[in-house]
Short mmCIF file of C-alpha atoms in Angstrom, two decimals:
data_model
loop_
_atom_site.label_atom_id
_atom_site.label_comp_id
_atom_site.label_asym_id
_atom_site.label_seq_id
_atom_site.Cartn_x
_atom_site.Cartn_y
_atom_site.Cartn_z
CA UNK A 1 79.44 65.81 58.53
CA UNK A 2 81.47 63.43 60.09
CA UNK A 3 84.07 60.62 57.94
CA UNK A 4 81.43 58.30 57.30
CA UNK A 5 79.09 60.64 55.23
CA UNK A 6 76.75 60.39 58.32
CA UNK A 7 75.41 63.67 59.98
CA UNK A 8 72.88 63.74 63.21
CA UNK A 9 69.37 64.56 62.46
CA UNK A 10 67.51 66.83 64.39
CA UNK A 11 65.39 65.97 67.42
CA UNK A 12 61.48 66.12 65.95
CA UNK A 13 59.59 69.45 66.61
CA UNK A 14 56.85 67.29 68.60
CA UNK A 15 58.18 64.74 71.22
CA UNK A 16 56.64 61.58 70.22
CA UNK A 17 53.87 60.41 72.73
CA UNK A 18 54.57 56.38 72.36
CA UNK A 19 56.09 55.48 75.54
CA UNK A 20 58.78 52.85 73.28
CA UNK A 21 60.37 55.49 71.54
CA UNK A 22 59.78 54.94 68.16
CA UNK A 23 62.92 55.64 66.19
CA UNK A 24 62.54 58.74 63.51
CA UNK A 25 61.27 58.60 60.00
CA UNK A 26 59.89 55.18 60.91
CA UNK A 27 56.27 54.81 61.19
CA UNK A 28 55.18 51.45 58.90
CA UNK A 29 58.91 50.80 57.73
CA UNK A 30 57.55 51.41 54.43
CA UNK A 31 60.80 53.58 53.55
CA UNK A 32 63.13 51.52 54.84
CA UNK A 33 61.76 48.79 53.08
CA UNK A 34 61.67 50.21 49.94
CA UNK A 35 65.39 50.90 49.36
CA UNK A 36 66.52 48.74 46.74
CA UNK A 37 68.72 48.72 42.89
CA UNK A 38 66.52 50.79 40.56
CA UNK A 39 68.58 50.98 37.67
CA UNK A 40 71.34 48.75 36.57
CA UNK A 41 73.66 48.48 33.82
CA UNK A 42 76.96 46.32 33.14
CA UNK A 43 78.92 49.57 34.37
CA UNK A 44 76.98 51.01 37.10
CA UNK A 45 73.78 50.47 39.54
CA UNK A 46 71.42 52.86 41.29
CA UNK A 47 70.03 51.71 44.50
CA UNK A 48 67.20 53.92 45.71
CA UNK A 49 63.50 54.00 46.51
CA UNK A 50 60.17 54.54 44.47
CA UNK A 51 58.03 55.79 47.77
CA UNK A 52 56.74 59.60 46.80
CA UNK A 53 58.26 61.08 50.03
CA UNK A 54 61.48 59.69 50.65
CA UNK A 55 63.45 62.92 48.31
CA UNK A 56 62.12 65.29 50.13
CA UNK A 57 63.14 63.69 53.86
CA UNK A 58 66.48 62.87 52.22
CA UNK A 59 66.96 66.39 50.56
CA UNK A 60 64.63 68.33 52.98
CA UNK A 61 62.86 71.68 51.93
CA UNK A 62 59.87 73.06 51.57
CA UNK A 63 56.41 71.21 50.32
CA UNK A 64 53.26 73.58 49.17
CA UNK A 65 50.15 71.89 47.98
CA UNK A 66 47.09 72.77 47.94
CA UNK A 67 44.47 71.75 49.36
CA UNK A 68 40.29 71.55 47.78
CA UNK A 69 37.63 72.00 51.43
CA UNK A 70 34.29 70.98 50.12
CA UNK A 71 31.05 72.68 51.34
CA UNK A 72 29.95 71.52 55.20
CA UNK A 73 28.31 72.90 58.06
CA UNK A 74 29.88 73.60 61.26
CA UNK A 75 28.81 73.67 64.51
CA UNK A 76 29.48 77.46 66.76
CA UNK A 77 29.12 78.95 69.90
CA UNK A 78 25.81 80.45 68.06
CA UNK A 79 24.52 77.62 66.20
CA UNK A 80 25.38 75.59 62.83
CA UNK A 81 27.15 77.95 59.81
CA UNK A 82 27.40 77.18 56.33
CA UNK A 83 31.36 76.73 54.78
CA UNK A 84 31.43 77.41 50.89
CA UNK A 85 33.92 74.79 48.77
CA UNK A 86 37.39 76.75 48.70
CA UNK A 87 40.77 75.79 48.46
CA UNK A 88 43.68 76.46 50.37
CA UNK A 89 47.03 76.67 50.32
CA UNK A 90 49.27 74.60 52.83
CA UNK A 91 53.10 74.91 53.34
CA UNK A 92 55.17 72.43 55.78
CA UNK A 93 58.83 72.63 56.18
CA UNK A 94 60.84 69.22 56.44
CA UNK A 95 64.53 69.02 57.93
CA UNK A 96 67.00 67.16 55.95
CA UNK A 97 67.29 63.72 57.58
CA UNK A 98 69.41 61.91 54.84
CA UNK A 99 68.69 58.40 55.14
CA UNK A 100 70.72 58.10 51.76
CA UNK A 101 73.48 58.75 49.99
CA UNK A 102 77.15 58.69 49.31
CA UNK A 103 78.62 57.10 51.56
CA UNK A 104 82.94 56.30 52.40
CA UNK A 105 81.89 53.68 54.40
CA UNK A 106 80.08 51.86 51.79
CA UNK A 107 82.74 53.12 48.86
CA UNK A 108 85.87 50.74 50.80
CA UNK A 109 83.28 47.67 50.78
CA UNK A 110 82.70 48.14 47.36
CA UNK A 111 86.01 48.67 46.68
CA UNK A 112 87.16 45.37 48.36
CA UNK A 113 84.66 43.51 46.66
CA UNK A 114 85.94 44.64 43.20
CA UNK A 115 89.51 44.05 44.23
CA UNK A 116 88.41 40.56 45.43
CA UNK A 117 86.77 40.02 42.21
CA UNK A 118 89.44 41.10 40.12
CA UNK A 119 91.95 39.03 42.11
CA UNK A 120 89.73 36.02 40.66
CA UNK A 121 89.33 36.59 37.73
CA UNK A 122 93.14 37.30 37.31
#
């Protein structure tokens, strides 16, 4: 981790296909657009996101759900076979890609601003 709290994320495990390079963890822009103060008090304030996914891209890990397959036919080599309703399990693994966080970059602007403040006020 380098001085700014920033680390490099890993390359994706597929390349993507769009020829413009789309930049990682941003599909819609929901996420990024959803970072904002959730809780706030006259001492302290939050900022973070309400989107389901963003902890575990930000904390990475391991996500099992599963899954309900309702009864369908499906078409063989040998003809059409019945599937019977079951449920399965799936697993996917997610890197960490810590989008954020504490941060010493953001800790001296906050800290000027409160000097700055203060210096007002006084």
């Amino acid at each position: 981790m380098g001085d700014n709290g920033l680390e490099k994320w890993d390359e994706r495990k597929y390349p993507d296909a769009n020829p413009r390079k789309r930049n990682i963890l941003v599909k819609s822009g929901r996420l990024k657009r959803s970072i904002r103060i959730t809780k706030q008090t006259r001492n302290w304030v939050v900022i973070g996101t309400d989107v389901p996914y963003a902890a575990i891209h930000n904390q990475g890990g391991t996500f099992q759900q599963s899954q309900l397959v309702r009864p369908h036919d499906r078409k063989t080599k040998r003809g059409i076979t019945k599937v019977k309703a079951h449920t399965r399990s799936r697993t996917a693994t997610y890197p960490q890609r810590k989008f954020i966080g504490q941060s010493k970059a953001l800790d001296k602007r906050l800290q000027r601003q409160i000097n700055k403040r203060l210096k007002a006020i006084f």
